[in-house]
Amino acid sequence: KQKINYHDAVAEAWKLFDIAVKRCLDAQPNSDVLLSGGIDSNLVLALASTSDGFGGHAFTVGFDDAKYDERALSKLSAEKYNVPHELMQILPSANPTAIRPSFRRSAPCVLPSSTAAAPS
């Protein structure tokens, strides 16, 4: 069993995460990021924003209930990485079939730009 120190473990994890994001972008070039206020999507944005395959946009779904709404945090991330950011709010009365196709995709880290840009 190989022992690794904390610094090397962090560096290796970052390298592997970077490879994973780049693979997503290679598989679907010009993809955008579905951004929440969480650590994972913020890391994806940080890495994607430096990649040639990145479509250049971030999308966030917000909610009427403040305890579930992460739009403010996602806005900070989009500003930090200088990425155009589109917001959408979902109300309790919303019809799920009326949600734009870009927000119905189930891709884990990126959205193809052609889907994200599709009009509702």
XYZ file of N, CA and C in Angstrom:
360
model
N 0.849 -1.181 0.000
C 0.000 0.000 0.000
C 0.891 1.240 0.000
N 0.626 2.139 -0.952
C 1.425 3.349 -1.077
C 0.922 4.418 -0.122
N 1.857 5.036 0.609
C 1.480 6.135 1.494
C 1.682 7.447 0.744
N 0.773 8.387 1.003
C 0.832 9.685 0.343
C 0.512 10.754 1.378
N 1.241 11.852 1.343
C 0.981 12.914 2.311
C -0.218 13.754 1.855
N -0.703 14.587 2.752
C -1.904 15.380 2.499
C -1.736 16.281 1.271
N -0.630 16.987 1.181
C -0.384 17.906 0.067
C -0.423 17.157 -1.271
N 0.253 16.009 -1.326
C 0.271 15.223 -2.562
C -1.111 14.642 -2.872
N -1.858 14.279 -1.849
C -3.209 13.749 -2.046
C -4.123 14.818 -2.639
N -4.027 16.045 -2.137
C -4.835 17.151 -2.665
C -4.450 17.422 -4.116
N -3.162 17.448 -4.400
C -2.691 17.701 -5.765
C -3.179 16.603 -6.718
N -3.114 15.357 -6.284
C -3.566 14.237 -7.117
C -5.076 14.299 -7.335
N -5.835 14.606 -6.293
C -7.295 14.715 -6.429
C -7.657 15.832 -7.411
N -6.991 16.968 -7.308
C -7.245 18.097 -8.209
C -6.926 17.701 -9.646
N -5.813 17.006 -9.857
C -5.411 16.560 -11.191
C -6.456 15.609 -11.780
N -6.923 14.654 -10.983
C -7.918 13.697 -11.464
C -9.259 14.368 -11.755
N -9.635 15.335 -10.924
C -10.882 16.069 -11.149
C -10.783 16.888 -12.437
N -9.628 17.496 -12.666
C -9.388 18.265 -13.884
C -9.501 17.363 -15.109
N -8.926 16.173 -15.034
C -9.023 15.212 -16.137
C -10.489 14.849 -16.398
N -11.261 14.618 -15.343
C -12.676 14.247 -15.489
C -13.476 15.356 -16.169
N -13.266 16.610 -15.762
C -13.989 17.729 -16.372
C -13.596 17.865 -17.839
N -12.309 17.761 -18.132
C -11.854 17.869 -19.519
C -12.417 16.731 -20.375
N -12.563 15.544 -19.808
C -13.180 14.430 -20.546
C -14.638 14.742 -20.873
N -15.355 15.325 -19.929
C -16.746 15.724 -20.196
C -16.790 16.730 -21.338
N -15.890 17.702 -21.298
C -15.880 18.737 -22.332
C -15.395 18.187 -23.674
N -14.506 17.215 -23.647
C -14.076 16.577 -24.900
C -15.217 15.767 -25.508
N -16.004 15.120 -24.652
C -17.123 14.296 -25.125
C -18.245 15.154 -25.699
N -18.452 16.334 -25.114
C -19.487 17.257 -25.581
C -18.895 18.660 -25.646
N -18.144 18.952 -26.733
C -17.506 20.274 -26.851
C -18.522 21.405 -26.800
N -18.055 22.552 -26.377
C -18.870 23.765 -26.263
C -20.006 23.612 -25.265
N -19.769 22.858 -24.206
C -20.776 22.670 -23.168
C -20.690 23.765 -22.124
N -21.788 23.976 -21.450
C -21.892 24.971 -20.391
C -22.038 24.257 -19.048
N -21.945 25.024 -17.968
C -21.994 24.444 -16.625
C -23.332 24.732 -15.955
N -23.929 23.706 -15.377
C -25.106 23.857 -14.525
C -24.566 24.146 -13.132
N -24.733 25.372 -12.675
C -24.051 25.885 -11.490
C -25.005 26.063 -10.315
N -24.641 25.483 -9.188
C -25.370 25.725 -7.938
C -24.445 26.534 -7.035
N -24.781 26.630 -5.788
C -23.903 27.293 -4.833
C -22.967 26.319 -4.157
N -22.986 25.061 -4.593
C -22.197 24.014 -3.952
C -20.758 23.942 -4.429
N -19.978 23.205 -3.679
C -18.554 23.075 -3.967
C -18.314 22.358 -5.293
N -19.045 21.282 -5.553
C -18.764 20.489 -6.752
C -18.970 21.275 -8.040
N -20.095 21.949 -8.194
C -20.326 22.683 -9.438
C -19.403 23.897 -9.539
N -19.011 24.465 -8.398
C -18.065 25.577 -8.423
C -16.686 25.111 -8.872
N -16.284 23.917 -8.451
C -15.017 23.355 -8.919
C -15.083 23.038 -10.406
N -16.227 22.507 -10.856
C -16.396 22.234 -12.285
C -16.264 23.534 -13.071
N -16.903 24.596 -12.611
C -16.806 25.887 -13.301
C -15.371 26.399 -13.311
N -14.683 26.291 -12.185
C -13.291 26.753 -12.108
C -12.432 26.050 -13.156
N -12.600 24.746 -13.286
C -11.802 23.987 -14.249
C -12.291 24.182 -15.682
N -13.593 24.166 -15.873
C -14.146 24.309 -17.221
C -13.819 25.670 -17.812
N -13.830 26.702 -16.985
C -13.620 28.061 -17.491
C -12.230 28.262 -18.087
N -11.308 27.349 -17.817
C -9.963 27.447 -18.383
C -9.759 26.475 -19.546
N -10.818 25.785 -19.941
C -10.715 24.767 -20.981
C -11.209 25.290 -22.323
N -10.561 24.823 -23.395
C -10.981 25.204 -24.743
C -12.368 24.670 -25.091
N -12.788 23.568 -24.477
C -14.069 22.954 -24.802
C -15.266 23.585 -24.112
N -15.025 24.559 -23.233
C -16.104 25.187 -22.465
C -16.927 26.105 -23.349
N -18.252 25.978 -23.265
C -19.157 26.816 -24.050
C -19.217 28.253 -23.582
N -18.841 28.496 -22.334
C -18.725 29.862 -21.859
C -19.868 30.402 -21.024
N -20.851 29.572 -20.657
C -21.992 30.051 -19.875
C -22.241 29.157 -18.656
N -22.865 29.760 -17.663
C -23.312 29.021 -16.482
C -24.816 29.236 -16.333
N -25.498 28.205 -15.860
C -26.946 28.251 -15.669
C -27.267 27.823 -14.239
N -28.215 28.522 -13.616
C -28.610 28.206 -12.244
C -30.126 28.216 -12.133
N -30.640 27.224 -11.408
C -32.060 27.159 -11.093
C -32.227 27.637 -9.657
N -33.101 28.613 -9.456
C -33.375 29.126 -8.118
C -34.766 28.722 -7.667
N -34.982 28.828 -6.376
C -36.257 28.426 -5.798
C -36.845 29.558 -4.964
N -38.145 29.538 -4.805
C -38.859 30.566 -4.063
C -38.473 30.555 -2.583
N -38.169 29.398 -2.038
C -37.813 29.248 -0.625
C -36.328 29.571 -0.439
N -36.015 30.594 0.343
C -34.644 31.060 0.526
C -33.696 29.985 1.050
N -34.206 29.045 1.841
C -33.303 28.030 2.391
C -32.820 27.043 1.328
N -33.465 27.007 0.159
C -33.035 26.134 -0.936
C -32.452 26.913 -2.113
N -32.505 28.216 -2.051
C -32.098 29.050 -3.182
C -30.607 29.374 -3.105
N -29.852 28.938 -4.111
C -28.406 29.140 -4.132
C -27.980 30.129 -5.217
N -28.930 30.931 -5.713
C -28.611 31.858 -6.804
C -27.562 32.880 -6.415
N -27.596 33.377 -5.194
C -26.615 34.396 -4.787
C -25.199 33.825 -4.791
N -25.040 32.611 -4.278
C -23.719 31.980 -4.266
C -23.243 31.660 -5.679
N -24.137 31.174 -6.517
C -23.732 30.841 -7.884
C -23.375 32.106 -8.667
N -24.058 33.195 -8.366
C -23.753 34.474 -9.028
C -22.328 34.919 -8.693
N -21.923 34.750 -7.444
C -20.554 35.105 -7.039
C -19.526 34.290 -7.821
N -19.789 33.009 -7.991
C -18.862 32.141 -8.729
C -18.776 32.549 -10.194
N -19.915 32.794 -10.804
C -19.916 33.200 -12.216
C -19.147 34.507 -12.391
N -19.313 35.426 -11.458
C -18.578 36.689 -11.523
C -17.074 36.453 -11.336
N -16.721 35.594 -10.385
C -15.307 35.304 -10.117
C -14.605 34.777 -11.366
N -15.284 33.903 -12.108
C -14.678 33.304 -13.295
C -15.067 34.025 -14.579
N -15.721 35.180 -14.435
C -16.079 36.037 -15.559
C -16.861 35.261 -16.637
N -17.888 34.560 -16.179
C -18.701 33.712 -17.056
C -20.130 34.262 -17.089
N -20.703 34.474 -18.278
C -22.115 34.877 -18.345
C -22.983 33.851 -17.620
N -23.989 34.350 -16.905
C -24.747 33.511 -15.983
C -26.238 33.721 -16.203
N -26.953 32.654 -16.485
C -28.398 32.732 -16.671
C -29.093 32.106 -15.468
N -30.072 32.819 -14.934
C -30.828 32.358 -13.767
C -32.252 32.022 -14.168
N -32.803 31.026 -13.485
C -34.205 30.668 -13.671
C -34.777 30.344 -12.298
N -35.963 30.856 -12.016
C -36.614 30.568 -10.745
C -37.744 29.580 -10.971
N -37.824 28.595 -10.084
C -38.917 27.623 -10.140
C -39.849 27.887 -8.966
N -41.090 28.127 -9.281
C -42.106 28.369 -8.260
C -42.825 27.060 -7.948
N -43.401 26.931 -6.751
C -44.107 25.692 -6.399
C -45.203 25.319 -7.391
N -45.779 26.310 -8.038
C -46.865 26.042 -8.982
C -46.361 25.734 -10.391
N -45.038 25.718 -10.589
C -44.477 25.536 -11.931
C -44.815 24.162 -12.503
N -45.083 24.165 -13.770
C -45.310 22.926 -14.504
C -43.942 22.419 -14.965
N -43.492 21.238 -14.514
C -42.161 20.745 -14.888
C -41.939 20.639 -16.384
N -42.995 20.438 -17.166
C -42.817 20.330 -18.612
C -42.563 21.689 -19.250
N -42.810 22.768 -18.509
C -42.591 24.110 -19.045
C -41.149 24.578 -18.832
N -40.360 23.815 -18.101
C -38.976 24.203 -17.838
C -38.169 24.073 -19.121
N -37.356 25.083 -19.396
C -36.548 25.080 -20.607
C -35.745 23.790 -20.721
N -35.530 23.315 -21.931
C -34.760 22.076 -22.128
C -33.384 22.126 -21.465
N -32.748 23.283 -21.414
C -31.408 23.378 -20.837
C -31.399 22.994 -19.365
N -32.515 23.171 -18.681
C -32.570 22.850 -17.263
C -33.127 21.450 -17.001
N -33.595 20.772 -18.030
C -34.093 19.412 -17.847
C -33.018 18.376 -18.123
N -31.878 18.780 -18.672
C -30.808 17.816 -18.976
C -30.282 17.224 -17.691
N -29.847 15.996 -17.775
C -29.361 15.333 -16.577
C -27.855 15.121 -16.604
N -27.130 15.843 -17.453
C -25.674 15.706 -17.502
C -25.094 16.099 -16.158
N -24.142 15.319 -15.652
C -23.618 15.572 -14.314
C -22.792 16.842 -14.184
N -22.145 17.284 -15.256
C -21.290 18.445 -15.048
C -21.423 19.514 -16.100
N -21.865 19.186 -17.281
C -21.909 20.196 -18.331
C -23.149 20.034 -19.182
N -23.539 21.110 -19.814
C -24.678 21.107 -20.736
C -24.186 21.486 -22.106
N -24.561 20.767 -23.161
C -24.173 21.208 -24.501
C -24.755 22.591 -24.776
N -23.942 23.480 -25.304
C -24.403 24.851 -25.565
C -25.603 24.884 -26.472
N -25.666 23.984 -27.455
C -26.787 23.998 -28.375
C -28.098 23.713 -27.644
N -28.052 22.899 -26.599
C -29.251 22.619 -25.809
C -29.548 23.789 -24.892
N -28.510 24.319 -24.259
C -28.687 25.395 -23.290
C -29.238 26.648 -23.961
N -28.891 26.848 -25.203
C -29.312 28.067 -25.887
C -30.685 27.924 -26.534
N -31.265 26.753 -26.483
C -32.546 26.529 -27.134
C -33.645 27.377 -26.492
N -34.445 28.050 -27.283
C -35.530 28.848 -26.710
C -36.596 27.965 -26.093
N -37.324 28.517 -25.142
C -38.373 27.733 -24.467
C -39.599 27.592 -25.335
